[in-house]
Amino acid sequence: AQSVTQLGSHVSVSEGALVLLRCNYSSSVPPYLFWYVQYPNQGLQLLLKYTSAATLVKGINDFEAEFKKSETSFHLTKPSAHMSDAAEYFCAAQGGSEKLVFGKGMKLTVNP
Amino acid sequence: DAGITQSPRHKVTETGTPVTLRCHQTENHRYMYWYRQDPGHGLRLIHYSYGVKDTDKGEVSDGYSVSRSKTEDFLLTLESATSSQTSVYFCAISEGPGIGTEAFFGQGTRLTVV
């Protein structure tokens, strides 16, 4: 069965600093991979997704993620954090006909 | 925004009472999901549906049942609510797995069982 690991639950960065949120998946078959963002008291919104077309995926608000099959990873990055990026971020995976499986989430704090 | 409406948005109920949460979509998507979100657990799948009257269990289905009599509506029922079911519940829809399409989420229902 598919599983997704997001190590840690909270990360704090300074405004303007690099954002790096890690995600590893477990599957013998490269799955479809997603990053979602959740702002306080809201539902989840899609940031970006990987569907095997390109290993470097660009999403909204200058976020991007790179699929690395050898590392079974799909880490999310943003070159320069903005205060409005403060939110919770979820990595998710979906393999073939299987269900969408989420990681436990990572809360991002951006300090001025 | 995808047309997904969850009702109610907030509910407080007593232990032992039945509770039904409704998810309504206007996108005609085949798949509908119910998740619960709890601190430290992320989102966990309760049940999902892949068509009218076609449903299956997720990882935390005990104490919950679902029904889907129409494409647009997916109901989640807590047959006898317990305090451990206090959570935020999210409905999601998608065109279907295996296609790589994303899931679209509703705004959530905050349920408190006292």
Short mmCIF file of C-alpha atoms in Angstrom, two decimals:
data_model
loop_
_atom_site.label_atom_id
_atom_site.label_comp_id
_atom_site.label_asym_id
_atom_site.label_seq_id
_atom_site.Cartn_x
_atom_site.Cartn_y
_atom_site.Cartn_z
CA ALA A 1 0.00 0.00 0.00
CA GLN A 2 1.04 3.53 -0.67
CA SER A 3 2.44 5.63 2.18
CA VAL A 4 3.76 9.15 2.44
CA THR A 5 6.25 10.45 4.98
CA GLN A 6 6.72 14.06 5.97
CA LEU A 7 9.36 14.16 8.67
CA GLY A 8 8.67 16.62 11.46
CA SER A 9 5.52 18.62 11.95
CA HIS A 10 6.71 22.19 11.97
CA VAL A 11 9.30 24.29 10.17
CA SER A 12 10.16 27.92 10.72
CA VAL A 13 11.94 30.19 8.22
CA SER A 14 12.69 33.87 7.93
CA GLU A 15 10.99 35.98 5.31
CA GLY A 16 13.07 35.84 2.13
CA ALA A 17 14.73 32.55 3.06
CA LEU A 18 14.52 29.28 1.16
CA VAL A 19 11.60 27.04 1.94
CA LEU A 20 12.25 23.28 1.81
CA LEU A 21 9.56 20.81 2.80
CA ARG A 22 10.44 17.15 2.47
CA CYS A 23 8.25 14.33 1.26
CA ASN A 24 9.08 10.68 0.67
CA TYR A 25 6.74 8.09 -0.71
CA SER A 26 6.85 4.32 -0.60
CA SER A 27 5.85 2.46 -3.68
CA SER A 28 7.35 0.06 -6.14
CA VAL A 29 5.53 1.93 -8.86
CA PRO A 30 6.10 5.68 -9.19
CA PRO A 31 2.81 7.20 -8.22
CA TYR A 32 1.09 10.43 -8.97
CA LEU A 33 2.27 12.97 -6.39
CA PHE A 34 0.71 16.14 -5.11
CA TRP A 35 1.40 19.03 -2.78
CA TYR A 36 -1.53 20.75 -1.14
CA VAL A 37 -1.65 23.85 1.05
CA GLN A 38 -4.14 24.58 3.80
CA TYR A 39 -4.61 28.09 5.16
CA PRO A 40 -6.23 28.47 8.58
CA ASN A 41 -9.87 27.41 8.71
CA GLN A 42 -9.94 26.49 5.04
CA GLY A 43 -9.92 23.37 2.92
CA LEU A 44 -6.93 22.12 0.99
CA GLN A 45 -5.81 23.72 -2.26
CA LEU A 46 -3.59 22.14 -4.85
CA LEU A 47 -0.11 23.67 -5.17
CA LEU A 48 1.28 21.34 -7.80
CA LYS A 49 1.23 17.78 -9.04
CA TYR A 50 3.53 15.27 -10.67
CA THR A 51 2.10 12.95 -13.29
CA SER A 52 5.31 11.71 -14.97
CA ALA A 53 5.42 14.40 -17.65
CA ALA A 54 8.42 16.21 -16.13
CA THR A 55 10.47 15.61 -13.01
CA LEU A 56 10.58 19.29 -12.03
CA VAL A 57 7.10 20.58 -11.45
CA LYS A 58 6.21 24.22 -11.05
CA GLY A 59 3.19 25.27 -9.10
CA ILE A 60 1.44 28.36 -7.91
CA ASN A 61 3.11 31.16 -5.90
CA ASP A 62 6.64 30.19 -7.09
CA PHE A 63 6.58 26.80 -5.43
CA GLU A 64 8.17 23.89 -7.22
CA ALA A 65 8.92 20.26 -6.49
CA GLU A 66 11.31 17.74 -7.96
CA PHE A 67 10.49 14.08 -8.39
CA LYS A 68 13.49 11.85 -7.70
CA LYS A 69 12.74 8.22 -8.31
CA SER A 70 16.07 7.01 -6.92
CA GLU A 71 15.32 8.73 -3.62
CA THR A 72 11.53 8.16 -3.71
CA SER A 73 11.21 11.83 -2.88
CA PHE A 74 9.11 14.78 -3.95
CA HIS A 75 10.42 17.73 -1.93
CA LEU A 76 8.73 21.11 -2.15
CA THR A 77 10.80 24.29 -2.43
CA LYS A 78 10.36 28.01 -2.77
CA PRO A 79 13.38 30.29 -3.24
CA SER A 80 12.12 33.15 -1.08
CA ALA A 81 9.51 32.80 1.65
CA HIS A 82 6.77 35.35 2.02
CA MET A 83 4.66 35.99 5.08
CA SER A 84 1.61 34.82 3.16
CA ASP A 85 3.18 31.37 2.77
CA ALA A 86 2.47 30.58 6.41
CA ALA A 87 0.16 27.58 6.26
CA GLU A 88 0.13 23.83 6.56
CA TYR A 89 1.45 21.80 3.65
CA PHE A 90 0.51 18.26 2.78
CA CYS A 91 2.18 15.84 0.44
CA ALA A 92 -0.05 13.18 -1.11
CA ALA A 93 0.41 10.17 -3.34
CA GLN A 94 -1.84 8.14 -5.54
CA GLY A 95 -0.70 4.98 -7.29
CA GLY A 96 -2.63 3.60 -10.22
CA SER A 97 -6.14 2.77 -9.10
CA GLU A 98 -5.39 3.29 -5.43
CA LYS A 99 -6.72 5.94 -3.15
CA LEU A 100 -5.11 9.29 -2.43
CA VAL A 101 -2.88 8.98 0.65
CA PHE A 102 -1.69 12.00 2.60
CA GLY A 103 1.32 12.69 4.75
CA LYS A 104 0.78 14.09 8.23
CA GLY A 105 1.39 17.65 7.16
CA MET A 106 4.00 20.30 7.88
CA LYS A 107 3.16 23.62 9.44
CA LEU A 108 5.25 26.45 7.97
CA THR A 109 5.87 29.59 10.00
CA VAL A 110 7.44 32.60 8.33
CA ASN A 111 9.18 35.07 10.63
CA PRO A 112 9.59 38.74 9.69
CA ASP B 1 -13.35 27.00 -7.36
CA ALA B 2 -14.75 23.49 -7.63
CA GLY B 3 -18.39 23.36 -6.62
CA ILE B 4 -18.32 21.48 -3.35
CA THR B 5 -20.55 22.35 -0.46
CA GLN B 6 -20.37 20.74 2.95
CA SER B 7 -23.17 21.05 5.47
CA PRO B 8 -23.31 21.82 8.24
CA ARG B 9 -20.07 23.76 8.66
CA HIS B 10 -20.15 23.43 12.43
CA LYS B 11 -21.99 21.03 14.69
CA VAL B 12 -22.01 20.17 18.35
CA THR B 13 -23.69 16.94 19.29
CA GLU B 14 -24.01 14.67 22.28
CA THR B 15 -22.37 11.30 22.71
CA GLY B 16 -24.53 8.49 21.43
CA THR B 17 -26.56 10.51 18.97
CA PRO B 18 -26.50 9.88 15.22
CA VAL B 19 -25.04 12.59 13.02
CA THR B 20 -25.12 12.99 9.25
CA LEU B 21 -22.79 15.23 7.29
CA ARG B 22 -23.57 16.11 3.72
CA CYS B 23 -21.31 16.76 0.77
CA HIS B 24 -22.81 18.17 -2.40
CA GLN B 25 -20.94 18.68 -5.69
CA THR B 26 -21.87 20.37 -8.92
CA GLU B 27 -18.90 19.06 -10.95
CA ASN B 28 -20.29 15.65 -11.88
CA HIS B 29 -17.08 14.01 -10.69
CA ARG B 30 -17.21 10.28 -10.28
CA TYR B 31 -15.17 9.98 -7.07
CA MET B 32 -16.08 11.43 -3.71
CA TYR B 33 -14.17 11.04 -0.46
CA TRP B 34 -14.62 11.71 3.24
CA TYR B 35 -11.54 12.50 5.30
CA ARG B 36 -11.03 13.48 8.89
CA GLN B 37 -8.26 15.81 9.97
CA ASP B 38 -6.74 15.59 13.42
CA PRO B 39 -3.55 17.21 14.77
CA GLY B 40 -0.56 14.94 14.26
CA HIS B 41 -2.44 12.62 11.93
CA GLY B 42 -2.90 14.68 8.81
CA LEU B 43 -5.85 13.62 6.69
CA ARG B 44 -7.13 10.09 7.03
CA LEU B 45 -9.57 8.53 4.62
CA ILE B 46 -12.85 7.36 6.15
CA HIS B 47 -14.82 6.17 3.13
CA TYR B 48 -14.92 6.89 -0.54
CA SER B 49 -17.28 6.39 -3.43
CA TYR B 50 -16.48 5.60 -7.05
CA GLY B 51 -20.03 5.90 -8.34
CA VAL B 52 -23.65 5.93 -7.33
CA LYS B 53 -24.18 3.24 -4.71
CA ASP B 54 -20.53 2.19 -5.03
CA THR B 55 -18.58 2.83 -1.86
CA ASP B 56 -15.58 1.41 -0.07
CA LYS B 57 -13.84 1.74 3.27
CA GLY B 58 -10.82 3.82 4.02
CA GLU B 59 -8.31 3.45 6.83
CA VAL B 60 -10.53 4.75 9.66
CA SER B 61 -14.02 3.57 8.74
CA ASP B 62 -15.12 2.07 12.07
CA GLY B 63 -18.15 3.92 13.46
CA TYR B 64 -18.94 5.57 10.15
CA SER B 65 -21.22 4.71 7.26
CA VAL B 66 -21.80 6.42 3.94
CA SER B 67 -24.37 6.55 1.21
CA ARG B 68 -24.43 7.87 -2.31
CA SER B 69 -27.80 7.69 -4.00
CA LYS B 70 -27.04 10.47 -6.48
CA THR B 71 -23.87 11.51 -8.24
CA GLU B 72 -23.88 14.88 -6.55
CA ASP B 73 -24.44 13.87 -2.93
CA PHE B 74 -22.27 11.85 -0.54
CA LEU B 75 -23.48 11.47 3.03
CA LEU B 76 -21.36 10.52 6.02
CA THR B 77 -23.19 9.15 9.05
CA LEU B 78 -21.83 8.68 12.53
CA GLU B 79 -24.20 6.07 13.79
CA SER B 80 -23.58 6.75 17.48
CA ALA B 81 -21.23 9.65 17.97
CA THR B 82 -18.30 9.30 20.38
CA SER B 83 -15.86 11.90 21.70
CA SER B 84 -13.10 10.32 19.59
CA GLN B 85 -15.02 11.41 16.52
CA THR B 86 -14.57 15.06 17.40
CA SER B 87 -12.67 16.26 14.36
CA VAL B 88 -12.74 18.35 11.23
CA TYR B 89 -14.28 16.44 8.34
CA PHE B 90 -13.45 17.18 4.73
CA CYS B 91 -15.19 16.05 1.63
CA ALA B 92 -13.23 15.82 -1.60
CA ILE B 93 -14.05 15.02 -5.20
CA SER B 94 -12.01 13.92 -8.18
CA GLU B 95 -12.49 12.58 -11.66
CA GLY B 96 -10.86 9.39 -10.50
CA PRO B 97 -7.61 7.69 -9.53
CA GLY B 98 -5.26 6.40 -12.17
CA ILE B 99 -5.76 9.57 -14.16
CA GLY B 100 -3.54 11.77 -12.00
CA THR B 101 -6.19 14.37 -11.53
CA GLU B 102 -6.23 16.26 -8.31
CA ALA B 103 -8.82 16.09 -5.59
CA PHE B 104 -10.80 19.22 -4.81
CA PHE B 105 -11.75 19.84 -1.22
CA GLY B 106 -14.70 21.36 0.53
CA GLN B 107 -14.36 23.89 3.33
CA GLY B 108 -14.74 21.32 6.07
CA THR B 109 -17.18 20.55 8.87
CA ARG B 110 -16.05 21.02 12.43
CA LEU B 111 -17.78 18.41 14.58
CA THR B 112 -17.64 18.43 18.36
CA VAL B 113 -19.03 15.49 20.30
CA VAL B 114 -19.68 16.31 23.97
#
